[in-house]
CSV table of C-alpha atoms in Angstrom, one decimal:
chain,number,residue,atom,x,y,z
A,1133,MET,CA,0.0,0.0,0.0
A,1134,ASP,CA,3.0,2.4,0.6
A,1135,ASN,CA,3.6,2.5,-3.2
A,1136,MET,CA,-0.1,3.2,-3.7
A,1137,PHE,CA,0.0,6.2,-1.3
A,1138,ARG,CA,3.1,7.6,-2.9
A,1139,LEU,CA,1.4,7.5,-6.3
A,1140,MET,CA,-1.7,9.1,-5.0
A,1141,ALA,CA,0.5,11.8,-3.5
A,1142,GLY,CA,1.8,12.6,-6.9
A,1143,GLU,CA,5.3,11.1,-6.7
A,1144,GLU,CA,7.3,9.3,-9.4
A,1145,TYR,CA,4.8,8.1,-12.1
A,1146,LEU,CA,2.4,11.0,-12.0
A,1147,SER,CA,5.1,13.5,-12.9
A,1148,ASP,CA,4.4,12.5,-16.5
A,1149,ARG,CA,0.9,13.9,-17.5
A,1150,ARG,CA,0.4,10.8,-19.7
A,1151,CYS,CA,0.3,8.6,-16.7
A,1152,ILE,CA,-2.9,8.0,-14.7
A,1153,TRP,CA,-3.2,6.4,-11.3
A,1154,VAL,CA,-6.3,4.3,-11.2
A,1155,ASN,CA,-7.7,3.9,-7.7
A,1156,GLY,CA,-9.0,0.4,-8.4
A,1157,PRO,CA,-8.7,-2.1,-11.2
A,1158,VAL,CA,-8.2,-1.5,-14.9
A,1159,ILE,CA,-10.5,-3.6,-17.0
A,1160,VAL,CA,-9.3,-4.3,-20.6
A,1161,GLY,CA,-12.3,-4.8,-22.9
A,1162,ALA,CA,-15.9,-3.4,-22.9
A,1163,GLY,CA,-17.6,-6.5,-24.1
A,1164,PRO,CA,-20.1,-8.5,-22.0
A,1165,SER,CA,-17.3,-9.8,-19.8
A,1166,GLY,CA,-15.8,-6.4,-19.1
A,1167,LEU,CA,-19.3,-4.8,-18.5
A,1168,ALA,CA,-20.3,-7.6,-16.1
A,1169,THR,CA,-17.1,-7.2,-14.1
A,1170,ALA,CA,-17.5,-3.4,-14.0
A,1171,ALA,CA,-21.1,-3.8,-12.8
A,1172,CYS,CA,-20.2,-6.2,-10.0
A,1173,LEU,CA,-17.3,-3.9,-9.0
A,1174,ARG,CA,-19.7,-1.0,-8.9
A,1175,ASP,CA,-22.0,-3.0,-6.6
A,1176,GLN,CA,-19.0,-3.6,-4.4
A,1177,GLY,CA,-18.2,0.1,-4.2
A,1178,VAL,CA,-14.9,-0.4,-6.0
A,1179,PRO,CA,-13.9,2.3,-8.5
A,1180,PHE,CA,-12.5,1.1,-11.9
A,1181,VAL,CA,-11.5,2.2,-15.4
A,1182,VAL,CA,-12.5,0.3,-18.5
A,1183,VAL,CA,-10.4,0.7,-21.7
A,1184,GLU,CA,-11.7,-0.4,-25.0
A,1185,ARG,CA,-9.9,-0.4,-28.4
A,1186,SER,CA,-13.1,0.2,-30.4
A,1187,ASP,CA,-15.5,3.2,-30.3
A,1188,CYS,CA,-18.4,1.3,-28.7
A,1189,ILE,CA,-19.3,-1.3,-26.2
A,1190,ALA,CA,-19.6,-4.9,-27.3
A,1191,SER,CA,-17.9,-4.2,-30.6
A,1192,LEU,CA,-17.9,-7.9,-31.6
A,1193,TRP,CA,-21.7,-7.9,-31.5
A,1194,GLN,CA,-22.2,-4.4,-33.0
A,1195,LYS,CA,-19.6,-4.6,-35.8
A,1196,ARG,CA,-18.6,-8.2,-36.5
A,1197,THR,CA,-21.8,-10.3,-36.5
A,1198,TYR,CA,-24.3,-11.2,-39.2
A,1199,ASP,CA,-27.7,-9.6,-39.3
A,1200,ARG,CA,-29.8,-12.7,-38.5
A,1201,LEU,CA,-27.9,-13.6,-35.4
A,1202,LYS,CA,-29.8,-14.5,-32.2
A,1203,LEU,CA,-28.6,-15.8,-28.9
A,1204,HIS,CA,-28.2,-19.5,-29.3
A,1205,LEU,CA,-29.2,-20.2,-25.7
A,1206,PRO,CA,-32.3,-19.1,-23.7
A,1207,LYS,CA,-32.1,-15.6,-22.3
A,1208,LYS,CA,-32.0,-16.8,-18.7
A,1209,PHE,CA,-28.6,-18.4,-19.4
A,1210,CYS,CA,-27.3,-15.3,-21.1
A,1211,GLN,CA,-28.2,-12.4,-18.8
A,1212,LEU,CA,-25.4,-10.6,-17.0
A,1213,PRO,CA,-25.2,-10.3,-13.2
A,1214,LYS,CA,-27.7,-8.1,-11.4
A,1215,MET,CA,-29.9,-7.3,-14.4
A,1216,PRO,CA,-32.2,-9.7,-16.1
A,1217,PHE,CA,-33.5,-9.3,-19.7
A,1218,PRO,CA,-36.7,-7.4,-20.1
A,1219,ASP,CA,-39.8,-9.6,-19.7
A,1220,HIS,CA,-41.0,-8.7,-23.2
A,1221,TYR,CA,-37.9,-10.1,-24.9
A,1222,PRO,CA,-38.3,-13.4,-26.7
A,1223,GLU,CA,-36.7,-16.6,-25.4
A,1224,TYR,CA,-33.8,-16.1,-27.9
A,1225,PRO,CA,-33.2,-12.3,-28.2
A,1226,THR,CA,-32.0,-10.9,-31.5
A,1227,LYS,CA,-28.7,-9.2,-32.1
A,1228,ARG,CA,-30.3,-5.8,-31.8
A,1229,GLN,CA,-32.1,-6.7,-28.6
A,1230,PHE,CA,-28.9,-8.0,-27.0
A,1231,ILE,CA,-27.0,-4.8,-27.9
A,1232,ASP,CA,-29.8,-2.7,-26.5
A,1233,TYR,CA,-29.7,-4.8,-23.3
A,1234,LEU,CA,-25.9,-4.2,-23.0
A,1235,GLU,CA,-26.3,-0.5,-23.5
A,1236,SER,CA,-29.0,-0.3,-20.9
A,1237,TYR,CA,-26.7,-2.4,-18.6
A,1238,ALA,CA,-23.9,0.0,-19.0
A,1239,ASN,CA,-26.1,3.0,-18.3
A,1240,LYS,CA,-27.7,1.4,-15.2
A,1241,PHE,CA,-24.3,0.8,-13.6
A,1242,GLU,CA,-22.7,4.0,-14.9
A,1243,ILE,CA,-20.0,2.2,-16.9
A,1244,LYS,CA,-18.3,4.7,-19.2
A,1245,PRO,CA,-15.4,3.0,-21.0
A,1246,GLU,CA,-12.5,5.0,-22.4
A,1247,PHE,CA,-12.9,4.2,-26.1
A,1248,ASN,CA,-10.4,4.1,-28.9
A,1249,LYS,CA,-7.6,3.0,-26.6
A,1250,SER,CA,-5.8,-0.1,-27.6
A,1251,VAL,CA,-3.6,-1.8,-25.0
A,1252,ALA,CA,0.0,-2.0,-26.4
A,1253,SER,CA,1.4,-3.6,-23.3
A,1254,ALA,CA,0.6,-4.5,-19.7
A,1255,ARG,CA,3.2,-5.7,-17.2
A,1256,PHE,CA,3.6,-6.1,-13.5
A,1257,ASP,CA,6.2,-3.9,-11.9
A,1258,GLU,CA,7.9,-6.0,-9.3
A,1259,THR,CA,9.5,-2.9,-7.7
A,1260,SER,CA,6.3,-1.0,-7.0
A,1261,GLY,CA,4.0,-4.0,-6.9
A,1262,LEU,CA,1.7,-2.4,-9.4
A,1263,TRP,CA,0.5,-3.0,-13.0
A,1264,ARG,CA,1.5,-0.6,-15.8
A,1265,VAL,CA,-0.9,-0.6,-18.7
A,1266,LYS,CA,0.2,1.3,-21.8
A,1267,THR,CA,-2.4,2.3,-24.4
A,1268,THR,CA,-2.3,4.0,-27.8
A,1269,THR,CA,-5.0,5.6,-29.9
A,1270,THR,CA,-5.5,5.7,-33.7
A,1271,VAL,CA,-3.9,9.1,-33.8
A,1272,GLY,CA,-0.8,8.0,-31.9
A,1273,GLU,CA,-1.6,9.3,-28.4
A,1274,GLU,CA,-0.1,7.3,-25.6
A,1275,MET,CA,-1.3,6.8,-22.1
A,1276,GLU,CA,-0.1,4.7,-19.2
A,1277,TYR,CA,-2.4,3.5,-16.4
A,1278,ILE,CA,-1.0,2.5,-13.1
A,1279,CYS,CA,-3.1,0.2,-11.0
A,1280,ARG,CA,-3.0,-2.6,-8.4
A,1281,TRP,CA,-5.4,-4.9,-10.2
A,1282,LEU,CA,-5.7,-5.8,-13.9
A,1283,VAL,CA,-8.7,-7.6,-15.3
A,1284,VAL,CA,-8.3,-9.1,-18.8
A,1285,ALA,CA,-11.7,-9.1,-20.5
A,1286,THR,CA,-10.8,-9.1,-24.1
A,1287,GLY,CA,-12.5,-12.4,-24.6
A,1288,GLU,CA,-12.0,-15.6,-26.6
A,1289,ASN,CA,-13.0,-14.0,-29.9
A,1290,ALA,CA,-10.7,-11.0,-30.1
A,1291,GLU,CA,-9.2,-11.7,-33.5
A,1292,PRO,CA,-10.5,-13.7,-36.5
A,1293,VAL,CA,-8.6,-16.8,-37.6
A,1294,VAL,CA,-7.7,-17.0,-41.3
A,1295,PRO,CA,-6.3,-20.3,-42.4
A,1296,ASP,CA,-3.4,-20.6,-44.7
A,1297,ILE,CA,-4.8,-22.7,-47.6
A,1298,ASN,CA,-2.7,-23.3,-50.8
A,1299,GLY,CA,-3.6,-20.8,-53.4
A,1300,LEU,CA,-6.1,-18.8,-51.4
A,1301,LYS,CA,-4.0,-15.6,-51.2
A,1302,THR,CA,-2.0,-16.0,-54.4
A,1303,GLU,CA,-4.4,-17.4,-57.0
A,1304,PHE,CA,-8.1,-17.2,-56.1
A,1305,ASN,CA,-9.7,-14.1,-57.5
A,1306,GLY,CA,-13.1,-14.4,-56.0
A,1307,GLU,CA,-14.4,-12.6,-53.0
A,1308,VAL,CA,-13.1,-13.8,-49.6
A,1309,VAL,CA,-14.6,-12.7,-46.3
A,1310,HIS,CA,-14.4,-13.9,-42.8
A,1311,ALA,CA,-17.6,-14.6,-40.9
A,1312,CYS,CA,-17.0,-11.5,-38.9
A,1313,GLU,CA,-17.4,-9.4,-42.1
A,1314,TYR,CA,-20.4,-11.3,-43.3
A,1315,LYS,CA,-23.8,-9.5,-42.8
A,1316,SER,CA,-26.4,-11.1,-45.0
A,1317,GLY,CA,-26.8,-13.5,-47.9
A,1318,GLU,CA,-28.7,-10.9,-49.9
A,1319,LYS,CA,-25.6,-9.8,-51.8
A,1320,TYR,CA,-24.9,-13.4,-52.7
A,1321,ARG,CA,-28.2,-14.2,-54.3
A,1322,GLY,CA,-27.6,-16.6,-57.2
A,1323,LYS,CA,-23.9,-16.8,-56.5
A,1324,ARG,CA,-21.8,-19.9,-55.8
A,1325,VAL,CA,-20.5,-19.5,-52.2
A,1326,LEU,CA,-18.3,-21.9,-50.3
A,1327,VAL,CA,-18.4,-21.8,-46.5
A,1328,VAL,CA,-15.3,-23.1,-44.7
A,1329,GLY,CA,-16.2,-24.2,-41.2
A,1330,CYS,CA,-19.1,-26.1,-39.7
A,1331,GLY,CA,-19.5,-24.7,-36.3
A,1332,ASN,CA,-22.4,-22.6,-35.2
A,1333,SER,CA,-21.3,-19.7,-37.4
A,1334,GLY,CA,-20.7,-21.9,-40.4
A,1335,MET,CA,-24.0,-23.6,-40.1
A,1336,GLU,CA,-25.9,-20.4,-39.6
A,1337,VAL,CA,-24.2,-18.6,-42.5
A,1338,SER,CA,-24.9,-21.6,-44.8
A,1339,LEU,CA,-28.6,-21.4,-43.7
A,1340,ASP,CA,-28.7,-17.7,-44.4
A,1341,LEU,CA,-27.1,-18.1,-47.8
A,1342,ALA,CA,-29.7,-20.8,-48.7
A,1343,ASN,CA,-32.5,-18.6,-47.5
A,1344,HIS,CA,-31.3,-15.9,-49.9
A,1345,SER,CA,-31.1,-18.3,-52.9
A,1346,ALA,CA,-27.4,-18.5,-53.0
A,1347,ILE,CA,-25.8,-21.8,-54.2
A,1348,ALA,CA,-24.2,-22.8,-50.9
A,1349,SER,CA,-21.6,-25.4,-50.1
A,1350,MET,CA,-20.0,-26.1,-46.7
A,1351,VAL,CA,-16.7,-27.8,-45.9
A,1352,VAL,CA,-17.0,-30.5,-43.3
A,1353,ARG,CA,-13.7,-32.2,-42.6
A,1354,SER,CA,-14.8,-34.5,-39.8
A,1355,SER,CA,-17.9,-35.6,-37.9
A,1356,VAL,CA,-19.9,-32.9,-36.1
A,1357,HIS,CA,-21.7,-33.0,-32.8
A,1358,VAL,CA,-25.0,-31.6,-33.9
A,1359,LEU,CA,-27.9,-31.0,-31.4
A,1360,PRO,CA,-31.3,-29.5,-32.0
A,1361,ARG,CA,-31.7,-26.1,-30.2
A,1362,GLU,CA,-34.8,-27.5,-28.6
A,1363,ILE,CA,-36.1,-30.9,-27.8
A,1364,MET,CA,-39.9,-31.2,-27.3
A,1365,GLY,CA,-40.2,-27.5,-26.9
A,1366,LYS,CA,-37.5,-27.3,-24.2
A,1367,SER,CA,-34.0,-25.8,-24.6
A,1368,THR,CA,-31.4,-28.6,-25.2
A,1369,PHE,CA,-29.0,-26.6,-23.1
A,1370,GLY,CA,-31.5,-26.3,-20.3
A,1371,ILE,CA,-32.1,-30.0,-20.4
A,1372,SER,CA,-28.4,-30.7,-20.2
A,1373,VAL,CA,-28.0,-28.4,-17.2
A,1374,MET,CA,-30.8,-30.1,-15.4
A,1375,LEU,CA,-29.5,-33.6,-16.2
A,1376,MET,CA,-26.0,-32.8,-15.0
A,1377,LYS,CA,-27.4,-32.1,-11.5
A,1378,TRP,CA,-27.8,-35.9,-11.1
A,1379,LEU,CA,-25.9,-37.6,-13.9
A,1380,PRO,CA,-22.2,-37.7,-15.0
A,1381,LEU,CA,-21.2,-35.6,-18.0
A,1382,TRP,CA,-20.5,-38.7,-20.2
A,1383,LEU,CA,-24.0,-40.1,-19.6
A,1384,VAL,CA,-25.7,-36.7,-20.3
A,1385,ASP,CA,-23.7,-36.5,-23.5
A,1386,LYS,CA,-25.0,-40.0,-24.6
A,1387,LEU,CA,-28.6,-39.2,-23.7
A,1388,LEU,CA,-28.5,-35.9,-25.6
A,1389,LEU,CA,-27.2,-37.8,-28.7
A,1390,ILE,CA,-30.1,-40.3,-28.4
A,1391,LEU,CA,-32.6,-37.4,-28.1
A,1392,SER,CA,-30.9,-35.7,-31.0
A,1393,TRP,CA,-31.2,-38.8,-33.2
A,1394,LEU,CA,-35.0,-38.9,-32.3
A,1395,VAL,CA,-35.5,-35.3,-33.3
A,1396,LEU,CA,-33.0,-34.9,-36.2
A,1397,GLY,CA,-32.7,-38.4,-37.5
A,1398,SER,CA,-29.5,-40.3,-38.1
A,1399,LEU,CA,-26.4,-38.1,-38.2
A,1400,SER,CA,-22.7,-38.7,-38.0
A,1401,SER,CA,-21.9,-37.4,-34.5
A,1402,LYS,CA,-19.4,-38.0,-31.8
A,1403,THR,CA,-19.5,-37.3,-28.1
A,1404,GLY,CA,-16.9,-35.1,-26.5
A,1405,LYS,CA,-17.0,-32.4,-29.1
A,1406,THR,CA,-18.4,-28.9,-28.6
A,1407,PRO,CA,-22.0,-29.2,-29.9
A,1408,VAL,CA,-23.4,-27.3,-32.8
A,1409,LEU,CA,-27.0,-26.2,-32.1
A,1410,ASP,CA,-29.1,-26.6,-35.2
A,1411,ILE,CA,-31.6,-23.9,-36.0
A,1412,GLY,CA,-32.5,-25.0,-39.5
A,1413,ALA,CA,-29.3,-25.7,-41.4
A,1414,LEU,CA,-29.8,-29.5,-41.3
A,1415,GLU,CA,-33.1,-29.2,-43.2
A,1416,LYS,CA,-31.3,-27.3,-45.9
A,1417,ILE,CA,-28.5,-29.9,-46.0
A,1418,LYS,CA,-31.0,-32.8,-46.3
A,1419,SER,CA,-32.9,-31.0,-49.0
A,1420,GLY,CA,-29.7,-30.4,-51.0
A,1421,GLU,CA,-29.9,-26.6,-50.7
A,1422,VAL,CA,-26.6,-26.7,-48.9
A,1423,GLU,CA,-24.1,-29.2,-50.2
A,1424,ILE,CA,-21.5,-30.8,-47.9
A,1425,VAL,CA,-18.0,-31.1,-49.3
A,1426,PRO,CA,-14.8,-32.5,-47.9
A,1427,ALA,CA,-11.6,-30.6,-47.0
A,1428,ILE,CA,-9.9,-28.2,-49.4
A,1429,LYS,CA,-6.7,-29.2,-51.2
A,1430,ARG,CA,-6.0,-25.9,-53.1
A,1431,PHE,CA,-7.5,-22.9,-54.7
A,1432,SER,CA,-7.1,-21.7,-58.3
A,1433,ARG,CA,-8.5,-18.6,-60.1
A,1434,CYS,CA,-12.2,-19.4,-59.9
A,1435,HIS,CA,-12.5,-22.8,-58.4
A,1436,VAL,CA,-11.4,-24.9,-55.5
A,1437,GLU,CA,-10.0,-28.5,-55.6
A,1438,LEU,CA,-11.1,-30.8,-52.8
A,1439,VAL,CA,-9.1,-33.6,-51.2
A,1440,ASP,CA,-11.3,-36.2,-53.0
A,1441,GLY,CA,-10.2,-34.8,-56.4
A,1442,HIS,CA,-13.5,-33.0,-57.2
A,1443,LYS,CA,-13.4,-29.3,-58.3
A,1444,LEU,CA,-16.0,-26.7,-57.5
A,1445,ASP,CA,-16.5,-23.4,-59.3
A,1446,ILE,CA,-17.2,-20.7,-56.8
A,1447,ASP,CA,-17.7,-17.0,-56.8
A,1448,ALA,CA,-17.1,-16.2,-53.1
A,1449,LEU,CA,-15.7,-17.8,-50.0
A,1450,VAL,CA,-16.8,-17.3,-46.4
A,1451,LEU,CA,-14.3,-18.3,-43.7
A,1452,ALA,CA,-16.3,-19.4,-40.7
A,1453,THR,CA,-13.0,-20.5,-39.2
A,1454,GLY,CA,-13.3,-19.0,-35.7
A,1455,TYR,CA,-11.5,-16.6,-33.6
A,1456,ARG,CA,-8.6,-16.5,-31.2
A,1457,SER,CA,-7.5,-14.6,-28.1
A,1458,ASN,CA,-5.1,-11.6,-28.6
A,1459,VAL,CA,-3.8,-11.6,-25.0
A,1460,PRO,CA,-0.2,-12.9,-25.8
A,1461,SER,CA,0.3,-9.8,-28.1
A,1462,TRP,CA,0.1,-7.3,-25.2
A,1463,LEU,CA,0.2,-9.0,-21.8
A,1464,GLN,CA,3.8,-9.5,-20.6
A,1465,GLU,CA,3.1,-12.5,-18.4
A,1466,SER,CA,3.4,-16.2,-18.9
A,1467,GLU,CA,2.5,-17.8,-15.5
A,1468,PHE,CA,-1.3,-17.4,-15.6
A,1469,PHE,CA,-2.0,-17.2,-19.4
A,1470,SER,CA,-0.7,-19.8,-21.8
A,1471,LYS,CA,0.6,-19.1,-25.3
A,1472,ASN,CA,-2.8,-19.6,-26.9
A,1473,GLY,CA,-4.1,-16.6,-24.9
A,1474,PHE,CA,-6.2,-18.6,-22.4
A,1475,PRO,CA,-5.6,-19.2,-18.7
A,1476,LYS,CA,-3.7,-22.3,-17.9
A,1477,SER,CA,-6.0,-23.3,-15.0
A,1478,PRO,CA,-9.2,-25.0,-16.0
A,1479,PHE,CA,-12.7,-23.9,-15.1
A,1480,PRO,CA,-13.8,-23.0,-12.4
A,1481,ASN,CA,-10.4,-21.6,-11.4
A,1482,ALA,CA,-9.5,-19.8,-14.6
A,1483,TRP,CA,-10.5,-16.3,-13.3
A,1484,GLU,CA,-7.7,-15.6,-10.7
A,1485,GLY,CA,-4.0,-15.3,-11.3
A,1486,LYS,CA,-1.3,-13.8,-9.1
A,1487,SER,CA,-0.3,-10.2,-8.3
A,1488,GLY,CA,-3.8,-8.8,-8.9
A,1489,LEU,CA,-4.2,-10.4,-12.3
A,1490,TYR,CA,-7.7,-11.7,-13.3
A,1491,ALA,CA,-9.4,-13.1,-16.4
A,1492,ALA,CA,-13.1,-12.7,-17.3
A,1493,GLY,CA,-14.7,-14.6,-20.1
A,1494,PHE,CA,-12.1,-17.2,-21.0
A,1495,THR,CA,-14.0,-20.3,-19.6
A,1496,ARG,CA,-15.4,-21.4,-23.0
A,1497,LYS,CA,-18.7,-21.5,-21.3
A,1498,GLY,CA,-20.3,-18.5,-23.0
A,1499,LEU,CA,-22.1,-15.6,-21.2
A,1500,ALA,CA,-22.9,-17.7,-18.2
A,1501,GLY,CA,-19.2,-18.4,-17.6
A,1502,ALA,CA,-18.3,-14.7,-18.1
A,1503,SER,CA,-20.9,-13.8,-15.5
A,1504,ALA,CA,-19.6,-16.3,-13.0
A,1505,ASP,CA,-16.0,-14.9,-13.5
A,1506,ALA,CA,-17.3,-11.3,-13.0
A,1507,VAL,CA,-18.9,-12.1,-9.7
A,1508,ASN,CA,-15.8,-14.0,-8.4
A,1509,ILE,CA,-13.4,-11.2,-9.5
A,1510,ALA,CA,-15.5,-8.4,-8.0
A,1511,GLN,CA,-15.9,-10.2,-4.7
A,1512,ASP,CA,-12.2,-11.0,-4.5
A,1513,ILE,CA,-11.2,-7.4,-5.2
A,1514,GLY,CA,-14.0,-6.0,-3.1
A,1515,ASN,CA,-12.9,-8.0,0.0
A,1516,VAL,CA,-9.4,-6.5,-0.2
A,1517,TRP,CA,-10.8,-3.1,-1.0
A,1518,ARG,CA,-13.1,-3.0,2.1
A,1519,GLU,CA,-10.4,-4.3,4.4
A,1520,GLU,CA,-7.8,-1.8,3.3
A,1521,THR,CA,-10.4,1.0,3.4
A,1522,LYS,CA,-11.2,0.0,6.9
A,1523,ARG,CA,-7.5,0.2,7.9
A,1524,GLN,CA,-7.1,3.6,6.3
A,1525,LYS,CA,-10.0,4.9,8.3
A,1526,MET,CA,-8.5,3.5,11.5
A,1527,ARG,CA,-5.2,5.2,10.7
A,1528,ARG,CA,-6.9,8.5,10.1
A,1529,ASN,CA,-8.9,8.2,13.3
A,1530,ALA,CA,-5.8,7.3,15.2
A,1531,GLY,CA,-4.0,10.3,13.8
A,1532,HIS,CA,-6.9,12.5,14.7
A,1533,ARG,CA,-6.9,11.3,18.3
A,1534,ARG,CA,-3.2,12.0,18.6
A,1535,CYS,CA,-3.8,15.5,17.3
A,1536,ILE,CA,-6.5,16.1,19.9
A,1537,SER,CA,-4.3,14.7,22.7
A,1538,VAL,CA,-1.4,17.0,21.8
A,1539,ALA,CA,-3.7,19.9,21.7
């Protein structure tokens, strides 16, 4: 705490106007994880600063998602701490509704991120026992935040993954977009479009293309764990959560596959994989409106050669190849985070590191996991904050009594 008091008094770091002492944690990222953490800290009475590289909250949702997107899980599993979704929202809120919810959430808890500030580096200063977080803006302005706690909330999907496929960059002359740039199938009406990737995004983009009369194909390299979004009118996810209260995970997985077979018919599926929730793409596949093709061997000017020797003429390519964490590019730490940008400790212990370092939203358990992280982080910091605030008051009171005694 002595270092903290020196900083607050204006010594050393604050001599440079570009340095700011943060009397609480710095939260990197203003997506759902960062907002949830900030709201929980606000509830604990702990001040904070949120820095965000974009010009808005939830930039992934606002700028890098397709128009037809809805939450894949029921809203009760996706709400952030301390504020449920409005009652009039449907069971699966739309993209616009979710963004409106997040904006209302930020307003309710008075969360005002510092936008257009990209973190260039963050490191723990062993000498002072504090974190030093350097940011830059698009116009080159630099700032350094000094804080005791650092919350990494940049998420699992910070950067798109673009695979290196033979001929893609050097020969193919058709349109190439990542799923984060795809908005609607309207512009592809009547065009031959190949979707690479068969996760939730790949399936939904393929469905959207088929609905807009595009000639869609989807690359599926191996078996896929496909589940219906609902079984007999009930959320598949909700059913799995209920079953896991009494049954082991492997048995729940088997039961869900059986129920999936009853609802969707015979599919090539395997347990142990992250499930893809079907919202209509399988019907398009079965009807032939979406063609399934094997892995890609190489691209040429206007077609793609597959590993089975077949060639497809295509006009455009949509890469639904996922995202990655960008934490290794700026966080100078290797004990808590691994090289892939995720905490080394598995869930439920992936939220707390050492020296005041925390991670929110890296559990691979969606919004529910991010909310759980936020609650844990805020409680942990809040406990320390209240204890130290109590000690400070006791010191001030003791000093006041000494003054009275001397007088």
